[in-house]
PDB file of C-alpha atoms in Angstrom:
ATOM      1  CA  MET A   1      13.040   8.081 -32.407  1.00 70.00           C
ATOM      2  CA  PRO A   2      10.233   5.664 -30.617  1.00 82.00           C
ATOM      3  CA  ASN A   3       9.638   6.560 -27.071  1.00 92.00           C
ATOM      4  CA  PRO A   4      11.092   3.928 -24.909  1.00 95.00           C
ATOM      5  CA  TYR A   5       9.013   4.446 -22.143  1.00 96.00           C
ATOM      6  CA  ALA A   6       5.712   4.681 -24.669  1.00 95.00           C
ATOM      7  CA  SER A   7       4.191   1.432 -23.675  1.00 95.00           C
ATOM      8  CA  LEU A   8       4.202   2.078 -20.122  1.00 95.00           C
ATOM      9  CA  LEU A   9       2.837   5.436 -20.486  1.00 94.00           C
ATOM     10  CA  ALA A  10       0.246   4.081 -22.715  1.00 94.00           C
ATOM     11  CA  GLU A  11      -1.178   2.438 -19.837  1.00 95.00           C
ATOM     12  CA  VAL A  12      -1.121   5.106 -17.607  1.00 95.00           C
ATOM     13  CA  PRO A  13      -4.762   7.586 -17.715  1.00 96.00           C
ATOM     14  CA  VAL A  14      -3.939  11.176 -18.300  1.00 97.00           C
ATOM     15  CA  THR A  15      -6.078  14.164 -18.252  1.00 97.00           C
ATOM     16  CA  ARG A  16      -5.066  17.980 -19.238  1.00 98.00           C
ATOM     17  CA  ARG A  17      -6.521  20.512 -16.810  1.00 98.00           C
ATOM     18  CA  GLU A  18      -6.467  24.064 -16.112  1.00 98.00           C
ATOM     19  CA  ILE A  19      -6.572  26.680 -13.128  1.00 97.00           C
ATOM     20  CA  GLU A  20      -5.934  30.102 -12.386  1.00 96.00           C
ATOM     21  CA  ILE A  21      -3.383  30.416  -9.820  1.00 95.00           C
ATOM     22  CA  GLY A  22      -0.965  33.268  -8.746  1.00 85.00           C
ATOM     23  CA  GLY A  23      -2.325  35.499 -11.838  1.00 87.00           C
ATOM     24  CA  THR A  24      -1.650  32.680 -14.459  1.00 93.00           C
ATOM     25  CA  ARG A  25      -3.538  30.169 -16.088  1.00 97.00           C
ATOM     26  CA  THR A  26      -1.701  27.123 -14.667  1.00 98.00           C
ATOM     27  CA  ALA A  27      -1.936  23.822 -17.286  1.00 98.00           C
ATOM     28  CA  TYR A  28      -1.386  20.462 -15.522  1.00 98.00           C
ATOM     29  CA  TRP A  29      -1.403  17.094 -16.052  1.00 98.00           C
ATOM     30  CA  VAL A  30      -3.017  14.205 -13.823  1.00 98.00           C
ATOM     31  CA  TYR A  31      -1.339  10.768 -14.376  1.00 97.00           C
ATOM     32  CA  GLY A  32      -3.489   8.298 -13.020  1.00 94.00           C
ATOM     33  CA  ASP A  33      -6.935   8.161 -11.525  1.00 78.00           C
ATOM     34  CA  ASP A  34      -8.104  11.615 -11.241  1.00 65.00           C
ATOM     35  CA  ALA A  35      -8.905  12.435  -8.089  1.00 53.00           C
ATOM     36  CA  ASP A  36     -12.346  13.789  -8.838  1.00 54.00           C
ATOM     37  CA  THR A  37     -13.299  10.401 -10.034  1.00 49.00           C
ATOM     38  CA  ALA A  38     -11.785   8.654  -7.444  1.00 50.00           C
ATOM     39  CA  PRO A  39     -11.895  10.837  -4.170  1.00 50.00           C
ATOM     40  CA  ALA A  40     -11.612   8.114  -1.598  1.00 51.00           C
ATOM     41  CA  ASP A  41      -8.496   6.505  -3.257  1.00 55.00           C
ATOM     42  CA  PRO A  42      -5.983   5.901  -0.370  1.00 66.00           C
ATOM     43  CA  ARG A  43      -3.031   5.984  -2.539  1.00 74.00           C
ATOM     44  CA  PRO A  44      -0.577   8.600  -2.450  1.00 88.00           C
ATOM     45  CA  THR A  45      -0.777  11.465  -4.816  1.00 97.00           C
ATOM     46  CA  ILE A  46       2.589  13.264  -6.090  1.00 98.00           C
ATOM     47  CA  VAL A  47       2.981  16.749  -7.276  1.00 98.00           C
ATOM     48  CA  ALA A  48       6.210  16.739  -9.582  1.00 98.00           C
ATOM     49  CA  VAL A  49       7.617  19.987 -10.463  1.00 98.00           C
ATOM     50  CA  HIS A  50      10.143  20.001 -13.721  1.00 98.00           C
ATOM     51  CA  GLY A  51      13.500  21.577 -14.113  1.00 97.00           C
ATOM     52  CA  PHE A  52      14.866  24.579 -16.007  1.00 97.00           C
ATOM     53  CA  ARG A  53      13.825  24.829 -19.791  1.00 96.00           C
ATOM     54  CA  GLY A  54      11.636  22.135 -19.577  1.00 96.00           C
ATOM     55  CA  GLU A  55       8.007  21.069 -18.842  1.00 97.00           C
ATOM     56  CA  HIS A  56       5.687  18.353 -17.845  1.00 97.00           C
ATOM     57  CA  HIS A  57       6.933  16.235 -20.697  1.00 96.00           C
ATOM     58  CA  GLY A  58      10.381  15.538 -19.414  1.00 97.00           C
ATOM     59  CA  LEU A  59       9.036  13.789 -15.838  1.00 98.00           C
ATOM     60  CA  GLU A  60       7.029  11.279 -17.992  1.00 98.00           C
ATOM     61  CA  PRO A  61       9.382   8.464 -18.152  1.00 98.00           C
ATOM     62  CA  VAL A  62       9.666   8.453 -14.218  1.00 98.00           C
ATOM     63  CA  VAL A  63       5.417   8.701 -13.795  1.00 97.00           C
ATOM     64  CA  ALA A  64       5.637   5.543 -16.434  1.00 96.00           C
ATOM     65  CA  HIS A  65       7.165   3.501 -13.632  1.00 97.00           C
ATOM     66  CA  LEU A  66       5.118   4.809 -10.687  1.00 96.00           C
ATOM     67  CA  ARG A  67       2.052   2.735 -11.834  1.00 88.00           C
ATOM     68  CA  GLY A  68      -0.393   3.175  -9.066  1.00 90.00           C
ATOM     69  CA  ILE A  69       0.498   6.368  -7.752  1.00 95.00           C
ATOM     70  CA  ARG A  70      -1.165   9.627  -9.117  1.00 97.00           C
ATOM     71  CA  VAL A  71       0.921  12.095 -10.363  1.00 98.00           C
ATOM     72  CA  ILE A  72      -0.074  15.808 -11.009  1.00 98.00           C
ATOM     73  CA  SER A  73       2.404  17.612 -12.820  1.00 98.00           C
ATOM     74  CA  PRO A  74       2.154  21.232 -13.957  1.00 98.00           C
ATOM     75  CA  ASP A  75       4.132  23.242 -16.242  1.00 98.00           C
ATOM     76  CA  LEU A  76       5.854  26.199 -14.457  1.00 98.00           C
ATOM     77  CA  PRO A  77       4.798  29.913 -15.261  1.00 98.00           C
ATOM     78  CA  GLY A  78       6.248  30.805 -18.529  1.00 97.00           C
ATOM     79  CA  PHE A  79       7.038  27.412 -19.675  1.00 98.00           C
ATOM     80  CA  GLY A  80       5.361  24.905 -21.629  1.00 98.00           C
ATOM     81  CA  GLU A  81       1.632  25.899 -21.947  1.00 98.00           C
ATOM     82  CA  THR A  82       1.399  28.013 -18.390  1.00 98.00           C
ATOM     83  CA  PRO A  83       1.754  31.310 -19.519  1.00 97.00           C
ATOM     84  CA  PRO A  84       4.341  33.873 -17.639  1.00 97.00           C
ATOM     85  CA  PHE A  85       3.515  35.610 -14.435  1.00 96.00           C
ATOM     86  CA  ALA A  86       1.506  38.856 -14.939  1.00 91.00           C
ATOM     87  CA  GLY A  87       3.444  41.671 -13.557  1.00 88.00           C
ATOM     88  CA  GLN A  88       5.865  39.917 -11.360  1.00 92.00           C
ATOM     89  CA  PRO A  89       9.274  38.583 -11.736  1.00 94.00           C
ATOM     90  CA  HIS A  90      10.115  35.079 -12.064  1.00 96.00           C
ATOM     91  CA  ASP A  91      12.058  34.819  -9.325  1.00 97.00           C
ATOM     92  CA  LEU A  92      12.138  32.212  -6.381  1.00 98.00           C
ATOM     93  CA  ASP A  93       9.847  33.962  -4.182  1.00 97.00           C
ATOM     94  CA  GLY A  94       7.377  33.785  -7.004  1.00 97.00           C
ATOM     95  CA  TYR A  95       7.772  30.524  -7.974  1.00 98.00           C
ATOM     96  CA  ALA A  96       7.306  29.222  -4.393  1.00 98.00           C
ATOM     97  CA  ARG A  97       4.338  31.086  -3.616  1.00 97.00           C
ATOM     98  CA  TRP A  98       2.967  29.712  -7.005  1.00 98.00           C
ATOM     99  CA  LEU A  99       3.727  25.909  -6.141  1.00 98.00           C
ATOM    100  CA  ARG A 100       2.379  26.655  -2.657  1.00 98.00           C
ATOM    101  CA  ALA A 101      -1.133  27.856  -4.075  1.00 97.00           C
ATOM    102  CA  PHE A 102      -1.151  25.148  -6.721  1.00 98.00           C
ATOM    103  CA  VAL A 103      -0.733  22.184  -4.206  1.00 98.00           C
ATOM    104  CA  GLU A 104      -3.186  23.661  -1.341  1.00 97.00           C
ATOM    105  CA  VAL A 105      -5.855  24.272  -4.265  1.00 97.00           C
ATOM    106  CA  VAL A 106      -5.165  21.012  -6.367  1.00 97.00           C
ATOM    107  CA  ALA A 107      -3.849  18.441  -4.287  1.00 97.00           C
ATOM    108  CA  PRO A 108      -3.811  19.311  -0.737  1.00 95.00           C
ATOM    109  CA  ASP A 109      -1.145  17.000   1.485  1.00 92.00           C
ATOM    110  CA  ALA A 110       0.045  15.643  -1.886  1.00 97.00           C
ATOM    111  CA  VAL A 111       3.902  14.526  -1.548  1.00 98.00           C
ATOM    112  CA  VAL A 112       5.997  17.046  -3.705  1.00 98.00           C
ATOM    113  CA  LEU A 113       8.558  16.139  -5.873  1.00 98.00           C
ATOM    114  CA  GLY A 114      11.036  18.792  -7.364  1.00 98.00           C
ATOM    115  CA  HIS A 115      13.789  17.699 -10.222  1.00 98.00           C
ATOM    116  CA  SER A 116      16.738  19.903 -10.768  1.00 97.00           C
ATOM    117  CA  PHE A 117      15.784  23.586 -10.535  1.00 97.00           C
ATOM    118  CA  GLY A 118      12.217  22.289  -9.561  1.00 98.00           C
ATOM    119  CA  SER A 119      14.129  20.767  -6.468  1.00 98.00           C
ATOM    120  CA  ILE A 120      15.115  24.610  -5.457  1.00 98.00           C
ATOM    121  CA  VAL A 121      11.387  25.692  -6.293  1.00 98.00           C
ATOM    122  CA  ALA A 122       9.942  22.763  -4.193  1.00 98.00           C
ATOM    123  CA  SER A 123      12.430  23.008  -1.205  1.00 98.00           C
ATOM    124  CA  ALA A 124      11.868  26.448  -0.874  1.00 98.00           C
ATOM    125  CA  ALA A 125       8.150  26.397  -1.002  1.00 98.00           C
ATOM    126  CA  VAL A 126       8.182  23.497   1.702  1.00 98.00           C
ATOM    127  CA  ALA A 127      10.454  25.802   3.891  1.00 98.00           C
ATOM    128  CA  GLN A 128       8.320  28.580   3.435  1.00 97.00           C
ATOM    129  CA  GLY A 129       5.085  26.701   4.620  1.00 97.00           C
ATOM    130  CA  LEU A 130       3.892  24.315   1.648  1.00 97.00           C
ATOM    131  CA  ALA A 131       2.041  21.645   3.502  1.00 95.00           C
ATOM    132  CA  THR A 132       3.128  18.300   2.309  1.00 97.00           C
ATOM    133  CA  PRO A 133       3.719  15.127   4.278  1.00 97.00           C
ATOM    134  CA  LYS A 134       7.016  13.829   2.472  1.00 98.00           C
ATOM    135  CA  LEU A 135       9.487  15.636  -0.061  1.00 98.00           C
ATOM    136  CA  ILE A 136      11.538  14.392  -2.801  1.00 98.00           C
ATOM    137  CA  LEU A 137      14.158  15.676  -4.755  1.00 98.00           C
ATOM    138  CA  VAL A 138      15.813  14.342  -7.993  1.00 98.00           C
ATOM    139  CA  ASN A 139      18.945  15.787  -9.109  1.00 98.00           C
ATOM    140  CA  PRO A 140      18.512  18.476  -6.507  1.00 98.00           C
ATOM    141  CA  ILE A 141      21.017  21.323  -6.953  1.00 97.00           C
ATOM    142  CA  GLY A 142      22.777  20.865  -3.933  1.00 96.00           C
ATOM    143  CA  ALA A 143      25.669  23.464  -4.472  1.00 91.00           C
ATOM    144  CA  PRO A 144      26.117  26.823  -6.114  1.00 83.00           C
ATOM    145  CA  ALA A 145      25.984  25.915 -10.039  1.00 71.00           C
ATOM    146  CA  LEU A 146      29.036  28.317 -10.764  1.00 65.00           C
ATOM    147  CA  GLU A 147      31.154  26.243  -8.525  1.00 66.00           C
ATOM    148  CA  GLY A 148      30.339  22.659  -9.871  1.00 58.00           C
ATOM    149  CA  PRO A 149      32.656  20.739 -11.985  1.00 57.00           C
ATOM    150  CA  ARG A 150      31.597  22.711 -15.052  1.00 60.00           C
ATOM    151  CA  GLY A 151      31.746  26.002 -13.715  1.00 61.00           C
ATOM    152  CA  ILE A 152      33.348  27.316 -16.846  1.00 68.00           C
ATOM    153  CA  LEU A 153      30.553  26.035 -19.038  1.00 70.00           C
ATOM    154  CA  THR A 154      28.077  27.474 -16.398  1.00 72.00           C
ATOM    155  CA  ARG A 155      29.652  31.090 -17.017  1.00 76.00           C
ATOM    156  CA  LEU A 156      29.457  30.581 -20.446  1.00 83.00           C
ATOM    157  CA  ALA A 157      25.660  29.903 -19.999  1.00 85.00           C
ATOM    158  CA  VAL A 158      25.274  33.343 -17.759  1.00 86.00           C
ATOM    159  CA  PHE A 159      26.804  35.128 -21.030  1.00 89.00           C
ATOM    160  CA  TYR A 160      24.997  33.271 -23.247  1.00 93.00           C
ATOM    161  CA  TYR A 161      21.558  33.888 -21.519  1.00 93.00           C
ATOM    162  CA  LEU A 162      22.272  37.345 -20.738  1.00 92.00           C
ATOM    163  CA  ALA A 163      23.189  37.836 -24.351  1.00 95.00           C
ATOM    164  CA  GLY A 164      19.624  36.462 -25.375  1.00 94.00           C
ATOM    165  CA  ALA A 165      18.141  38.911 -23.016  1.00 93.00           C
ATOM    166  CA  ARG A 166      20.324  42.192 -24.499  1.00 94.00           C
ATOM    167  CA  LEU A 167      20.218  41.492 -28.208  1.00 94.00           C
ATOM    168  CA  PRO A 168      17.415  42.870 -30.424  1.00 95.00           C
ATOM    169  CA  ARG A 169      14.396  40.644 -29.405  1.00 93.00           C
ATOM    170  CA  ARG A 170      14.563  38.793 -32.766  1.00 93.00           C
ATOM    171  CA  LEU A 171      18.156  37.995 -32.435  1.00 94.00           C
ATOM    172  CA  GLY A 172      17.900  36.809 -29.040  1.00 95.00           C
ATOM    173  CA  ASP A 173      15.127  34.823 -29.313  1.00 94.00           C
ATOM    174  CA  ALA A 174      16.678  33.174 -32.169  1.00 95.00           C
ATOM    175  CA  LEU A 175      19.903  32.642 -30.234  1.00 96.00           C
ATOM    176  CA  LEU A 176      18.104  31.254 -27.185  1.00 96.00           C
ATOM    177  CA  ARG A 177      16.062  28.878 -29.293  1.00 96.00           C
ATOM    178  CA  ASN A 178      19.163  27.814 -31.770  1.00 96.00           C
ATOM    179  CA  GLY A 179      19.105  23.936 -32.447  1.00 96.00           C
ATOM    180  CA  LEU A 180      22.740  23.577 -32.489  1.00 95.00           C
ATOM    181  CA  ILE A 181      23.223  25.023 -28.939  1.00 94.00           C
ATOM    182  CA  VAL A 182      20.160  22.979 -27.605  1.00 95.00           C
ATOM    183  CA  ARG A 183      22.170  19.996 -28.765  1.00 96.00           C
ATOM    184  CA  VAL A 184      25.583  21.061 -27.247  1.00 92.00           C
ATOM    185  CA  MET A 185      23.544  21.422 -23.739  1.00 91.00           C
ATOM    186  CA  SER A 186      22.196  17.823 -24.321  1.00 95.00           C
ATOM    187  CA  ASN A 187      25.231  16.105 -25.246  1.00 94.00           C
ATOM    188  CA  ALA A 188      27.007  17.740 -22.324  1.00 90.00           C
ATOM    189  CA  MET A 189      24.352  16.361 -19.734  1.00 93.00           C
ATOM    190  CA  ALA A 190      23.763  12.812 -21.445  1.00 96.00           C
ATOM    191  CA  LYS A 191      26.041   9.920 -19.699  1.00 96.00           C
ATOM    192  CA  THR A 192      24.322   7.107 -21.709  1.00 96.00           C
ATOM    193  CA  ARG A 193      26.100   5.090 -23.905  1.00 94.00           C
ATOM    194  CA  ASP A 194      23.240   3.510 -25.437  1.00 96.00           C
ATOM    195  CA  PRO A 195      22.590   5.197 -29.006  1.00 95.00           C
ATOM    196  CA  ASP A 196      19.060   5.069 -29.280  1.00 95.00           C
ATOM    197  CA  LEU A 197      18.588   6.240 -25.818  1.00 97.00           C
ATOM    198  CA  ARG A 198      21.059   9.008 -26.249  1.00 97.00           C
ATOM    199  CA  ARG A 199      19.120   9.829 -29.654  1.00 96.00           C
ATOM    200  CA  PHE A 200      15.903   9.530 -27.505  1.00 97.00           C
ATOM    201  CA  VAL A 201      17.157  12.127 -24.848  1.00 97.00           C
ATOM    202  CA  HIS A 202      18.428  14.664 -27.639  1.00 97.00           C
ATOM    203  CA  GLU A 203      14.922  14.329 -29.371  1.00 97.00           C
ATOM    204  CA  GLN A 204      13.332  15.192 -26.078  1.00 97.00           C
ATOM    205  CA  HIS A 205      15.649  18.418 -25.539  1.00 97.00           C
ATOM    206  CA  ASP A 206      14.835  19.339 -29.653  1.00 96.00           C
ATOM    207  CA  GLU A 207      11.068  19.190 -28.697  1.00 96.00           C
ATOM    208  CA  TYR A 208      10.457  20.637 -25.408  1.00 96.00           C
ATOM    209  CA  PHE A 209      13.805  22.806 -24.383  1.00 96.00           C
ATOM    210  CA  SER A 210      12.767  25.678 -26.175  1.00 96.00           C
ATOM    211  CA  ARG A 211       9.148  25.852 -25.179  1.00 96.00           C
ATOM    212  CA  PHE A 212       9.604  28.936 -23.136  1.00 97.00           C
ATOM    213  CA  ALA A 213       7.269  32.010 -23.092  1.00 96.00           C
ATOM    214  CA  ASP A 214      10.098  34.652 -24.189  1.00 94.00           C
ATOM    215  CA  ARG A 215      13.455  35.777 -23.673  1.00 95.00           C
ATOM    216  CA  ASP A 216      12.838  37.653 -20.674  1.00 94.00           C
ATOM    217  CA  VAL A 217      11.112  34.857 -18.823  1.00 95.00           C
ATOM    218  CA  LEU A 218      13.888  32.733 -19.691  1.00 96.00           C
ATOM    219  CA  HIS A 219      16.711  35.174 -18.259  1.00 95.00           C
ATOM    220  CA  GLU A 220      14.818  35.505 -15.108  1.00 96.00           C
ATOM    221  CA  ALA A 221      14.489  31.892 -14.430  1.00 96.00           C
ATOM    222  CA  PHE A 222      18.153  31.233 -15.313  1.00 95.00           C
ATOM    223  CA  VAL A 223      19.130  33.799 -13.018  1.00 94.00           C
ATOM    224  CA  THR A 224      16.914  32.322 -10.176  1.00 96.00           C
ATOM    225  CA  SER A 225      18.295  28.792 -10.884  1.00 94.00           C
ATOM    226  CA  VAL A 226      22.184  29.868 -10.414  1.00 91.00           C
ATOM    227  CA  SER A 227      21.326  32.119  -7.793  1.00 93.00           C
ATOM    228  CA  HIS A 228      19.808  29.788  -5.361  1.00 96.00           C
ATOM    229  CA  ASP A 229      19.855  26.080  -4.271  1.00 97.00           C
ATOM    230  CA  VAL A 230      18.505  23.768  -1.860  1.00 98.00           C
ATOM    231  CA  ARG A 231      21.188  24.153   0.899  1.00 98.00           C
ATOM    232  CA  GLU A 232      19.512  27.624   1.982  1.00 97.00           C
ATOM    233  CA  SER A 233      16.022  25.949   2.248  1.00 98.00           C
ATOM    234  CA  ALA A 234      17.274  22.380   3.612  1.00 98.00           C
ATOM    235  CA  PRO A 235      17.353  23.142   7.627  1.00 98.00           C
ATOM    236  CA  ARG A 236      14.014  24.394   7.723  1.00 98.00           C
ATOM    237  CA  ILE A 237      12.257  21.386   6.159  1.00 98.00           C
ATOM    238  CA  THR A 238      11.439  19.148   8.851  1.00 97.00           C
ATOM    239  CA  GLN A 239       9.245  16.502   6.440  1.00 97.00           C
ATOM    240  CA  PRO A 240      10.784  12.929   5.645  1.00 98.00           C
ATOM    241  CA  THR A 241      13.128  14.089   2.461  1.00 98.00           C
ATOM    242  CA  LEU A 242      14.385  11.855  -0.387  1.00 98.00           C
ATOM    243  CA  LEU A 243      17.161  12.821  -2.254  1.00 98.00           C
ATOM    244  CA  ILE A 244      17.621  11.091  -5.642  1.00 98.00           C
ATOM    245  CA  ALA A 245      21.643  12.003  -6.780  1.00 98.00           C
ATOM    246  CA  ALA A 246      23.520  10.967 -10.027  1.00 98.00           C
ATOM    247  CA  GLU A 247      27.287  10.065  -9.381  1.00 97.00           C
ATOM    248  CA  LYS A 248      27.908  11.472 -12.586  1.00 95.00           C
ATOM    249  CA  ASP A 249      26.044  14.898 -12.017  1.00 94.00           C
ATOM    250  CA  ASP A 250      28.231  17.748 -13.624  1.00 90.00           C
ATOM    251  CA  ILE A 251      26.242  20.431 -12.312  1.00 91.00           C
ATOM    252  CA  THR A 252      26.155  19.188  -8.510  1.00 93.00           C
ATOM    253  CA  PRO A 253      29.017  16.527  -7.620  1.00 93.00           C
ATOM    254  CA  ILE A 254      27.782  13.531  -5.574  1.00 96.00           C
ATOM    255  CA  GLU A 255      30.109  14.654  -2.537  1.00 96.00           C
ATOM    256  CA  ALA A 256      28.074  18.000  -2.491  1.00 96.00           C
ATOM    257  CA  GLU A 257      24.867  15.996  -2.411  1.00 97.00           C
ATOM    258  CA  ARG A 258      26.080  13.891   0.288  1.00 98.00           C
ATOM    259  CA  HIS A 259      26.736  17.022   2.194  1.00 98.00           C
ATOM    260  CA  LEU A 260      23.260  18.435   1.369  1.00 98.00           C
ATOM    261  CA  ALA A 261      21.661  15.409   2.869  1.00 98.00           C
ATOM    262  CA  THR A 262      23.249  16.227   6.258  1.00 98.00           C
ATOM    263  CA  LEU A 263      21.636  19.538   6.186  1.00 98.00           C
ATOM    264  CA  PHE A 264      18.168  18.392   6.355  1.00 98.00           C
ATOM    265  CA  PRO A 265      16.579  17.079   9.738  1.00 98.00           C
ATOM    266  CA  ASP A 266      15.471  14.303   8.163  1.00 97.00           C
ATOM    267  CA  ALA A 267      16.569  12.832   4.907  1.00 98.00           C
ATOM    268  CA  ARG A 268      17.806   9.941   3.100  1.00 98.00           C
ATOM    269  CA  LEU A 269      19.961   9.777   0.115  1.00 98.00           C
ATOM    270  CA  VAL A 270      19.966   7.544  -2.733  1.00 98.00           C
ATOM    271  CA  GLU A 271      22.900   7.369  -5.280  1.00 98.00           C
ATOM    272  CA  ILE A 272      22.231   6.037  -8.778  1.00 98.00           C
ATOM    273  CA  PRO A 273      25.358   5.158 -10.700  1.00 97.00           C
ATOM    274  CA  ASP A 274      26.293   5.891 -14.346  1.00 96.00           C
ATOM    275  CA  VAL A 275      24.339   8.784 -14.778  1.00 97.00           C
ATOM    276  CA  GLY A 276      24.360  12.382 -14.805  1.00 96.00           C
ATOM    277  CA  HIS A 277      21.865  15.048 -14.651  1.00 96.00           C
ATOM    278  CA  LEU A 278      19.120  13.452 -16.672  1.00 98.00           C
ATOM    279  CA  ILE A 279      18.112  10.813 -14.182  1.00 98.00           C
ATOM    280  CA  HIS A 280      14.399  11.377 -15.232  1.00 98.00           C
ATOM    281  CA  TYR A 281      15.746  10.307 -18.862  1.00 98.00           C
ATOM    282  CA  GLU A 282      17.992   7.719 -18.495  1.00 98.00           C
ATOM    283  CA  THR A 283      17.272   5.713 -15.513  1.00 98.00           C
ATOM    284  CA  PRO A 284      13.753   6.440 -14.449  1.00 98.00           C
ATOM    285  CA  GLN A 285      13.277   3.012 -13.524  1.00 98.00           C
ATOM    286  CA  ALA A 286      15.873   3.444 -10.614  1.00 98.00           C
ATOM    287  CA  ALA A 287      14.106   6.671  -9.477  1.00 98.00           C
ATOM    288  CA  ALA A 288      10.800   4.923  -9.429  1.00 98.00           C
ATOM    289  CA  SER A 289      11.927   2.498  -7.341  1.00 98.00           C
ATOM    290  CA  ALA A 290      13.610   4.773  -4.640  1.00 98.00           C
ATOM    291  CA  ILE A 291      10.406   6.701  -4.607  1.00 98.00           C
ATOM    292  CA  ARG A 292       8.045   3.739  -3.949  1.00 97.00           C
ATOM    293  CA  ASP A 293      10.664   2.422  -1.086  1.00 97.00           C
ATOM    294  CA  PHE A 294      10.590   5.965   0.336  1.00 97.00           C
ATOM    295  CA  LEU A 295       6.602   6.446   0.325  1.00 97.00           C
ATOM    296  CA  ARG A 296       6.388   2.614   1.707  1.00 94.00           C
ATOM    297  CA  GLU A 297       8.883   2.987   4.450  1.00 94.00           C
ATOM    298  CA  THR A 298       7.598   6.371   5.557  1.00 91.00           C
ATOM    299  CA  ALA A 299       4.015   5.436   5.253  1.00 86.00           C
ATOM    300  CA  GLY A 300       3.107   5.809   9.015  1.00 72.00           C
ATOM    301  CA  ARG A 301       5.021   8.778   9.217  1.00 67.00           C
TER     302      ARG A 301
END
């Protein structure tokens, strides 16, 4: 299926890099002019953190619509091309420490963006002292996943990931990478009625949703994703914060996102209609527009 955002992405220069952070060789991608070749560039830089089971490719449709803004997108440890942490659990503290170190070394003072599980990691890192002028959360996890509109499906997911971790390794790995189950997940999240866009979403999940290191990493990260949400960090985040929420999100209902916005000392909420938990695939232009407006309106702060 042709990538509907390919022509825009083709106009964005991209550089792959690696750096040792938190005991793992972190792979990351720089979209736009590389800071090493344009060190005096006054335009903002965004460090973008992807969601659970994803990797940097998932945020590329948003990146494609952020022309003129440098975006640095790493693969989380244990996903994509970044190896797992060595000798430490893949829990929220570990991911938050890793993100703090990554931003401090690669892009000091960059704006931090997190999508879905990345919103939990990003908000925790900022609450723990990550120096960033602004925070952007796309499809933020604003309430316990087990209490969402599809809490029953989430409980089934708990059983699924536990089974994958407890079965003999070969069987467990096959279960977690099963294409039919990945397609069920993709169908549950997709809201678009455009058949071409829907096929693109499914192909993206088929291609990138199983690029995790092993079943143990995946299970640890899943437990982290359902054991935490952004609410626990929100009151300690003083930076201007943008929440980009979906009106049809089955993981965090829009009412919970509205409440989440009130927990931040300085936050604004943008609601996108007719989309669920896949803003980055289905409505990336609307998300990019909200990000641009936010950066422009808070430029002097």
